[in-house]
């Protein structure tokens, strides 16, 4: 079966020339094709054909995208979408002057959501999260990472990972599960943190590996959460079991997590709002992606990660929403692109690379998605715009009108 994606005005390929990521100045090179259509076969990009050379006899199905702009399917590489409950009350407290960290210290924050998740059944969680996934798909997203981290007991962390795996079965997009048992310490281990780490290392990780419930192991290295030494113990164990690694680090304090993650060749280090100037150079030759989350800076009203300096210093930069109920109640990747451009001085081309190829790389998926290249999966976001720059310029507005996964239309605005 051959499908023709016919006559788009622009194809923004983000061509990586077979490489897995773009670093530094390469992020600006996104390659735009005009006067071409795309032939899809068996869910993969088979070839590009000049519009004048299309042979209708060789085509079984046509998806007409005349006047539309085609991008690789967007990749959302850092979310905490698997939560229940609301933290609107905490939002109100913050508006009255309390900080996110103060709320966490008073027993609110992540623990507030943990209480809600522990009370939610598997079925409740699936039903709560489904519309959130649909909303991501409507934005042109074809790969979505979702973390656990609001269960923090053996039973509830496994329940969350099973929910995320169930969602991956329900939806055609790739939903990538990440284990975030090391999000914060649950109250029942307040007096014995090492015992909770024992539980992660000796029970949770082996079970999750055996049942193939997560691809990544993540952690939160922060004064109010896990020390660098504690993260190292968890990561060494996870690495041995075959997990790929990600780390929340340098969000509020820089306490050594960065080196632990870089030394263990983590797939990504995420946040970096307080990354020290002298540490930026570490990304120059490292193959670990820097996943930046400007929605958190916007939502918590504090400094932005040094995106410009990282890119100028040759880092591999990706962008994500960090969608969660406490520090970034933002599920809009298009708003994130706008914030990256306006608040972090990223060019339009860099933001596009950061939500396609480099985000796919942060999920270890860039060999199959994230750019429009022959042999890759036929994953596309289709935009109603005159020029690709409008996708970023229309701050927070979703110009995606069609989402295609493996050559199939999975969302269309007309539907
Ligand atoms: O990525 N930093 C820790 N975790 C989330 C926030 C989670 C929450 O507040 O519920 C984050 O910012
Ligand atoms: Fe996060």
Coordinates of C-alpha atoms and ligand atoms in Angstrom, one line a residue:
X1 CA 0.0 0.0 0.0
X2 CA 1.5 3.3 -1.1
X3 CA 0.1 6.6 0.3
X4 CA 0.9 10.0 -1.2
X5 CA 1.2 13.0 1.1
X6 CA 0.3 15.4 -1.7
X7 CA 1.5 18.9 -2.5
X8 CA 2.4 20.6 0.8
X9 CA 3.7 24.1 0.5
X10 CA 6.7 23.3 2.7
X11 CA 8.3 20.1 4.0
X12 CA 10.4 21.0 7.0
X13 CA 12.6 17.9 7.1
X14 CA 14.9 18.7 10.0
X15 CA 17.2 16.4 8.0
X16 CA 19.9 14.9 10.2
X17 CA 21.7 13.2 7.3
X18 CA 21.5 10.0 9.2
X19 CA 22.8 11.4 12.5
X20 CA 20.8 11.0 15.7
X21 CA 20.8 14.6 16.8
X22 CA 21.8 18.2 15.9
X23 CA 24.1 20.0 18.2
X24 CA 25.0 23.7 18.5
X25 CA 24.8 25.6 15.2
X26 CA 23.5 22.5 13.4
X27 CA 20.1 23.1 15.2
X28 CA 19.5 26.0 12.8
X29 CA 19.7 23.9 9.7
X30 CA 16.2 22.4 9.3
X31 CA 16.1 22.2 5.4
X32 CA 12.8 23.1 3.8
X33 CA 11.6 21.4 0.6
X34 CA 9.0 22.8 -1.7
X35 CA 7.3 21.5 -4.9
X36 CA 7.6 17.9 -3.5
X37 CA 5.2 15.3 -2.2
X38 CA 6.0 12.3 0.1
X39 CA 5.4 8.7 -0.7
X40 CA 4.7 6.4 2.3
X41 CA 5.0 2.7 2.2
X42 CA 4.4 0.2 5.1
X43 CA 4.2 3.2 7.5
X44 CA 7.6 4.5 6.5
X45 CA 8.9 7.3 4.3
X46 CA 9.7 5.7 1.0
X47 CA 10.7 8.6 -1.1
X48 CA 10.2 12.2 -2.1
X49 CA 8.7 12.9 -5.5
X50 CA 8.7 16.2 -7.5
X51 CA 5.0 17.2 -7.9
X52 CA 5.4 17.2 -11.7
X53 CA 6.6 13.6 -11.6
X54 CA 3.8 12.0 -9.6
X55 CA 2.5 8.9 -11.3
X56 CA -1.1 8.3 -10.1
X57 CA -1.0 4.6 -11.1
X58 CA 1.7 3.9 -8.5
X59 CA -0.4 5.4 -5.7
X60 CA -3.2 3.6 -3.6
X61 CA -4.2 6.4 -1.4
X62 CA -3.8 10.2 -1.3
X63 CA -3.7 12.5 1.7
X64 CA -4.1 16.0 0.2
X65 CA -2.1 18.6 2.2
X66 CA -2.2 21.3 -0.4
X67 CA -1.1 24.7 1.1
X68 CA -0.2 23.0 4.4
X69 CA 3.2 22.8 6.1
X70 CA 4.6 19.4 7.0
X71 CA 6.9 18.9 10.0
X72 CA 8.1 15.7 11.5
X73 CA 5.6 14.5 14.1
X74 CA 6.4 16.5 17.3
X75 CA 8.0 14.7 20.2
X76 CA 7.1 15.6 23.8
X77 CA 10.0 14.2 25.8
X78 CA 9.3 15.2 29.4
X79 CA 5.9 15.0 31.1
X80 CA 4.2 14.0 34.3
X81 CA 0.9 13.4 32.6
X82 CA 0.0 10.5 34.9
X83 CA -1.5 12.3 37.8
X84 CA -4.9 12.7 39.4
X85 CA -6.3 15.5 41.5
X86 CA -5.7 19.2 41.3
X87 CA -3.3 21.6 42.9
X88 CA -5.3 24.8 42.2
X89 CA -5.3 25.5 46.0
X90 CA -1.5 25.6 46.0
X91 CA -1.6 27.8 42.9
X92 CA -3.7 30.3 44.9
X93 CA -1.2 30.1 47.8
X94 CA 1.6 30.9 45.3
X95 CA -0.3 33.9 44.0
X96 CA -0.3 35.1 47.6
X97 CA 3.4 34.9 47.8
X98 CA 4.3 31.4 49.0
X99 CA 7.0 29.7 46.9
X100 CA 6.9 26.2 45.3
X101 CA 9.6 25.0 47.6
X102 CA 7.9 26.4 50.7
X103 CA 4.7 24.6 49.8
X104 CA 6.7 21.3 49.3
X105 CA 8.3 21.7 52.7
X106 CA 4.9 22.1 54.3
X107 CA 3.9 18.7 53.0
X108 CA 2.1 19.9 49.9
X109 CA 3.5 19.8 46.4
X110 CA 4.4 16.4 44.9
X111 CA 3.1 14.6 48.1
X112 CA -0.3 16.3 47.6
X113 CA -0.6 14.6 44.2
X114 CA 0.8 11.3 45.6
X115 CA -2.2 11.2 48.0
X116 CA -4.6 11.7 45.1
X117 CA -2.9 9.0 42.9
X118 CA -2.8 6.4 45.7
X119 CA -6.6 6.8 46.0
X120 CA -7.2 6.4 42.2
X121 CA -7.8 3.0 40.7
X122 CA -6.0 1.8 37.5
X123 CA -9.2 2.4 35.6
X124 CA -9.8 5.9 37.0
X125 CA -6.3 6.9 36.1
X126 CA -6.6 5.5 32.5
X127 CA -9.9 7.5 32.0
X128 CA -8.4 10.7 33.6
X129 CA -5.3 10.6 31.4
X130 CA -6.8 9.6 28.1
X131 CA -8.1 13.1 27.2
X132 CA -4.7 14.5 28.1
X133 CA -3.1 12.2 25.6
X134 CA -5.7 13.1 23.0
X135 CA -4.9 16.8 23.5
X136 CA -1.2 16.2 22.9
X137 CA -2.0 14.3 19.7
X138 CA -4.1 17.2 18.5
X139 CA -1.0 19.4 18.7
X140 CA 0.8 17.1 16.2
X141 CA 2.6 15.0 18.8
X142 CA 3.4 11.5 17.7
X143 CA 5.7 10.4 20.6
X144 CA 5.1 11.2 24.2
X145 CA 7.1 10.5 27.3
X146 CA 5.1 10.0 30.6
X147 CA 6.8 9.5 34.0
X148 CA 5.5 7.7 37.1
X149 CA 6.6 9.4 40.3
X150 CA 3.3 10.1 42.0
X151 CA 2.9 6.6 43.5
X152 CA 6.1 6.3 45.6
X153 CA 5.2 2.9 46.9
X154 CA 5.8 -0.4 45.2
X155 CA 2.1 -0.9 44.5
X156 CA 1.4 2.6 43.3
X157 CA 4.5 3.1 41.2
X158 CA 3.8 -0.2 39.4
X159 CA 0.2 0.8 39.0
X160 CA 1.2 4.1 37.3
X161 CA 3.6 2.4 35.0
X162 CA 0.9 -0.2 34.1
X163 CA -1.4 2.7 33.3
X164 CA 1.2 4.3 31.1
X165 CA 1.8 1.0 29.3
X166 CA -2.0 0.6 28.9
X167 CA -2.2 4.0 27.3
X168 CA 0.5 3.0 24.9
X169 CA -1.7 0.1 23.8
X170 CA -4.8 2.3 23.4
X171 CA -3.2 5.0 21.3
X172 CA -1.3 4.8 18.0
X173 CA 1.4 7.3 19.1
X174 CA 4.5 6.0 20.9
X175 CA 4.0 6.5 24.6
X176 CA 7.4 6.1 26.4
X177 CA 7.2 5.1 30.1
X178 CA 9.8 6.5 32.5
X179 CA 10.2 5.3 36.1
X180 CA 10.5 8.2 38.5
X181 CA 10.3 6.4 41.9
X182 CA 13.1 8.9 43.0
X183 CA 10.8 11.9 42.7
X184 CA 10.7 12.7 46.4
X185 CA 10.6 10.7 49.6
X186 CA 7.2 9.5 50.6
X187 CA 6.1 10.6 54.1
X188 CA 6.3 7.0 55.5
X189 CA 10.1 7.0 54.9
X190 CA 10.7 10.5 56.3
X191 CA 12.8 9.1 59.1
X192 CA 14.6 6.6 57.0
X193 CA 15.5 7.8 53.5
X194 CA 18.0 5.0 52.8
X195 CA 15.2 2.4 53.4
X196 CA 13.2 4.0 50.5
X197 CA 16.2 3.9 48.3
X198 CA 16.6 0.2 49.3
X199 CA 13.0 -0.3 48.1
X200 CA 13.7 1.3 44.8
X201 CA 17.0 -0.6 44.2
X202 CA 16.1 -4.0 45.5
X203 CA 12.4 -4.3 44.7
X204 CA 11.0 -1.7 42.3
X205 CA 13.8 -1.6 39.7
X206 CA 14.1 -5.4 39.3
X207 CA 10.3 -5.8 39.0
X208 CA 10.0 -3.0 36.4
X209 CA 12.9 -4.5 34.4
X210 CA 11.6 -8.0 34.6
X211 CA 8.1 -6.9 33.4
X212 CA 9.5 -4.4 30.9
X213 CA 7.4 -1.6 32.3
X214 CA 9.7 1.4 31.7
X215 CA 12.4 2.4 29.2
X216 CA 14.0 5.1 31.4
X217 CA 14.9 5.6 35.0
X218 CA 14.7 9.2 36.2
X219 CA 15.3 11.0 39.5
X220 CA 15.0 14.4 41.1
X221 CA 18.4 15.6 42.4
X222 CA 17.5 18.5 44.6
X223 CA 18.0 19.7 48.2
X224 CA 14.3 18.9 48.9
X225 CA 14.6 15.5 47.2
X226 CA 17.6 13.2 46.4
X227 CA 21.3 13.9 46.9
X228 CA 23.8 13.2 44.1
X229 CA 25.1 10.3 46.1
X230 CA 21.6 8.8 46.5
X231 CA 20.9 9.3 42.7
X232 CA 24.2 7.6 41.9
X233 CA 23.2 4.5 43.9
X234 CA 19.9 4.3 42.1
X235 CA 21.4 5.0 38.6
X236 CA 24.2 2.5 38.9
X237 CA 21.6 -0.2 39.8
X238 CA 19.2 0.9 37.0
X239 CA 22.1 1.0 34.5
X240 CA 23.0 -2.6 35.3
X241 CA 19.4 -3.7 34.7
X242 CA 19.4 -2.1 31.3
X243 CA 17.4 1.1 31.9
X244 CA 18.4 4.3 30.1
X245 CA 18.8 7.3 32.4
X246 CA 17.4 10.8 32.7
X247 CA 17.8 13.2 35.5
X248 CA 15.9 16.3 36.9
X249 CA 18.8 18.4 38.0
X250 CA 19.9 22.0 38.6
X251 CA 16.3 23.2 38.9
X252 CA 16.6 25.1 42.1
X253 CA 20.1 24.1 43.4
X254 CA 23.2 22.7 41.8
X255 CA 24.2 19.8 44.0
X256 CA 26.2 17.4 41.9
X257 CA 23.5 15.5 40.0
X258 CA 24.7 16.8 36.7
X259 CA 28.1 15.0 36.9
X260 CA 26.5 11.8 38.1
X261 CA 24.2 11.8 35.1
X262 CA 26.9 12.9 32.5
X263 CA 29.4 10.3 33.8
X264 CA 26.8 7.5 33.4
X265 CA 26.0 8.7 29.9
X266 CA 22.4 9.6 30.7
X267 CA 20.1 10.1 27.6
X268 CA 19.2 13.5 29.0
X269 CA 19.5 15.9 31.9
X270 CA 16.4 18.0 32.3
X271 CA 15.7 21.5 33.8
X272 CA 19.1 23.3 34.2
X273 CA 17.5 26.6 35.2
X274 CA 20.4 27.2 37.7
X275 CA 23.1 25.6 35.7
X276 CA 26.4 27.2 36.5
X277 CA 28.1 29.2 33.7
X278 CA 31.3 27.2 34.1
X279 CA 29.4 23.9 33.7
X280 CA 27.9 24.7 30.3
X281 CA 31.1 23.6 28.6
X282 CA 30.4 20.0 29.8
X283 CA 27.8 19.8 27.1
X284 CA 30.2 20.7 24.3
X285 CA 31.3 17.1 23.8
X286 CA 28.8 15.2 25.8
X287 CA 26.2 13.2 23.9
X288 CA 23.7 13.7 26.7
X289 CA 20.8 16.0 25.6
X290 CA 19.9 19.1 27.7
X291 CA 16.1 19.1 27.9
X292 CA 14.9 22.6 28.8
X293 CA 11.5 23.3 30.3
X294 CA 10.7 27.0 29.9
X295 CA 7.1 26.4 31.1
X296 CA 8.4 25.8 34.6
X297 CA 10.2 29.2 34.6
X298 CA 7.1 30.9 33.3
X299 CA 4.7 29.0 35.7
X300 CA 6.9 29.5 38.8
X301 CA 8.1 32.9 37.7
X302 CA 11.9 32.5 38.0
X303 CA 14.9 32.3 35.8
X304 CA 15.2 30.5 32.5
X305 CA 17.8 27.9 31.6
X306 CA 20.8 29.3 29.6
X307 CA 19.6 27.9 26.2
X308 CA 21.5 30.5 24.1
X309 CA 24.8 29.8 25.9
X310 CA 24.2 26.0 25.7
X311 CA 23.6 26.1 22.0
X312 CA 26.4 28.5 21.3
X313 CA 28.6 26.1 23.2
X314 CA 27.6 23.1 21.0
X315 CA 25.1 21.4 23.3
X316 CA 22.2 19.1 22.1
X317 CA 19.2 21.0 23.2
X318 CA 15.6 19.7 23.4
X319 CA 12.4 21.3 24.7
X320 CA 9.4 19.9 26.6
X321 CA 6.4 21.1 28.6
X322 CA 7.1 19.2 31.9
X323 CA 3.3 19.0 32.1
X324 CA 2.6 18.4 35.8
X325 CA 0.1 19.7 38.4
X326 CA 2.6 21.7 40.5
X327 CA 5.4 23.4 38.6
X328 CA 4.2 23.5 35.0
X329 CA 0.5 23.1 34.6
X330 CA 1.0 23.6 30.9
X331 CA 0.1 21.0 28.3
X332 CA 0.8 23.1 25.3
X333 CA 4.0 22.4 23.4
X334 CA 3.3 25.3 21.1
X335 CA 3.4 27.7 24.0
X336 CA 6.7 26.2 25.0
X337 CA 8.1 26.9 21.6
X338 CA 7.0 30.5 21.9
X339 CA 8.6 30.8 25.3
X340 CA 11.8 29.3 24.1
X341 CA 12.0 31.9 21.3
X342 CA 10.9 34.9 23.4
X343 CA 12.5 34.1 26.8
X344 CA 15.5 32.0 25.9
X345 CA 16.5 33.6 22.7
X346 CA 16.2 30.5 20.6
X347 CA 15.7 30.9 16.9
X348 CA 12.6 29.5 15.3
X349 CA 14.7 26.8 13.6
X350 CA 16.3 25.8 16.8
X351 CA 13.0 25.5 18.6
X352 CA 11.7 23.3 15.8
X353 CA 14.8 21.0 16.0
X354 CA 14.3 21.0 19.8
X355 CA 10.8 19.6 19.6
X356 CA 11.5 17.1 16.8
X357 CA 14.8 15.4 16.2
X358 CA 16.5 16.4 19.5
X359 CA 13.4 15.5 21.6
X360 CA 13.3 12.2 19.8
X361 CA 17.0 11.7 20.6
X362 CA 16.3 12.4 24.3
X363 CA 13.9 9.5 24.2
X364 CA 16.3 7.3 22.2
X365 CA 13.8 7.2 19.3
X366 CA 15.6 9.4 16.8
X367 CA 16.7 6.4 14.7
X368 CA 13.0 6.0 13.7
X369 CA 11.3 9.4 14.2
X370 CA 12.0 13.1 14.7
X371 CA 13.0 14.0 11.1
X372 CA 11.5 13.5 7.6
X373 CA 14.1 11.2 6.0
X374 CA 13.7 8.1 3.9
X375 CA 13.3 5.0 5.9
X376 CA 12.0 6.7 9.0
X377 CA 8.5 6.3 10.3
X378 CA 5.9 8.3 8.5
X379 CA 5.1 10.5 11.5
X380 CA 4.0 14.0 10.6
X381 CA 2.4 17.2 12.0
X382 CA 0.5 19.1 9.4
X383 CA 0.1 22.9 9.9
X384 CA -2.2 25.4 8.5
X385 CA 0.2 28.3 8.0
X386 CA 1.9 30.3 5.2
X387 CA 5.3 29.7 6.5
X388 CA 6.8 27.5 9.2
X389 CA 7.9 30.5 11.3
X390 CA 4.2 31.2 12.1
X391 CA 4.1 28.0 14.1
X392 CA 6.3 29.7 16.7
X393 CA 5.2 33.2 16.1
X394 CA 1.5 32.3 16.9
X395 CA 2.4 32.1 20.6
X396 CA 0.5 29.3 22.3
X397 CA -1.9 28.8 19.3
X398 CA -2.2 25.3 17.9
X399 CA -1.9 25.5 14.1
X400 CA -1.7 21.8 13.7
X401 CA -4.7 20.5 11.7
X402 CA -3.7 16.9 11.1
X403 CA -1.5 14.3 12.9
X404 CA -0.2 11.3 11.0
X405 CA 1.4 8.3 12.7
X406 CA 3.0 5.5 10.7
X407 CA 1.3 6.9 7.6
X408 CA -2.2 6.9 9.1
X409 CA -4.3 10.0 10.0
X410 CA -4.8 9.7 13.7
X411 CA -6.2 13.3 14.2
X412 CA -7.8 15.7 11.8
X413 CA -9.4 19.0 12.7
X414 CA -12.2 18.4 10.3
X415 CA -13.3 15.2 12.1
Ligands
LIG1 O1 9.6 18.4 36.8 N1 10.8 18.6 39.8 C1 10.1 17.7 40.1 N2 9.1 17.3 39.4 C2 8.2 18.1 38.6 C3 7.2 18.8 39.5 C4 6.2 17.9 40.0 C5 5.2 18.5 40.8 O2 5.3 19.6 41.4 O3 4.2 17.8 40.9 C6 9.0 18.9 37.7 O4 9.1 20.2 37.9
LIG2 FE1 9.7 17.1 35.4

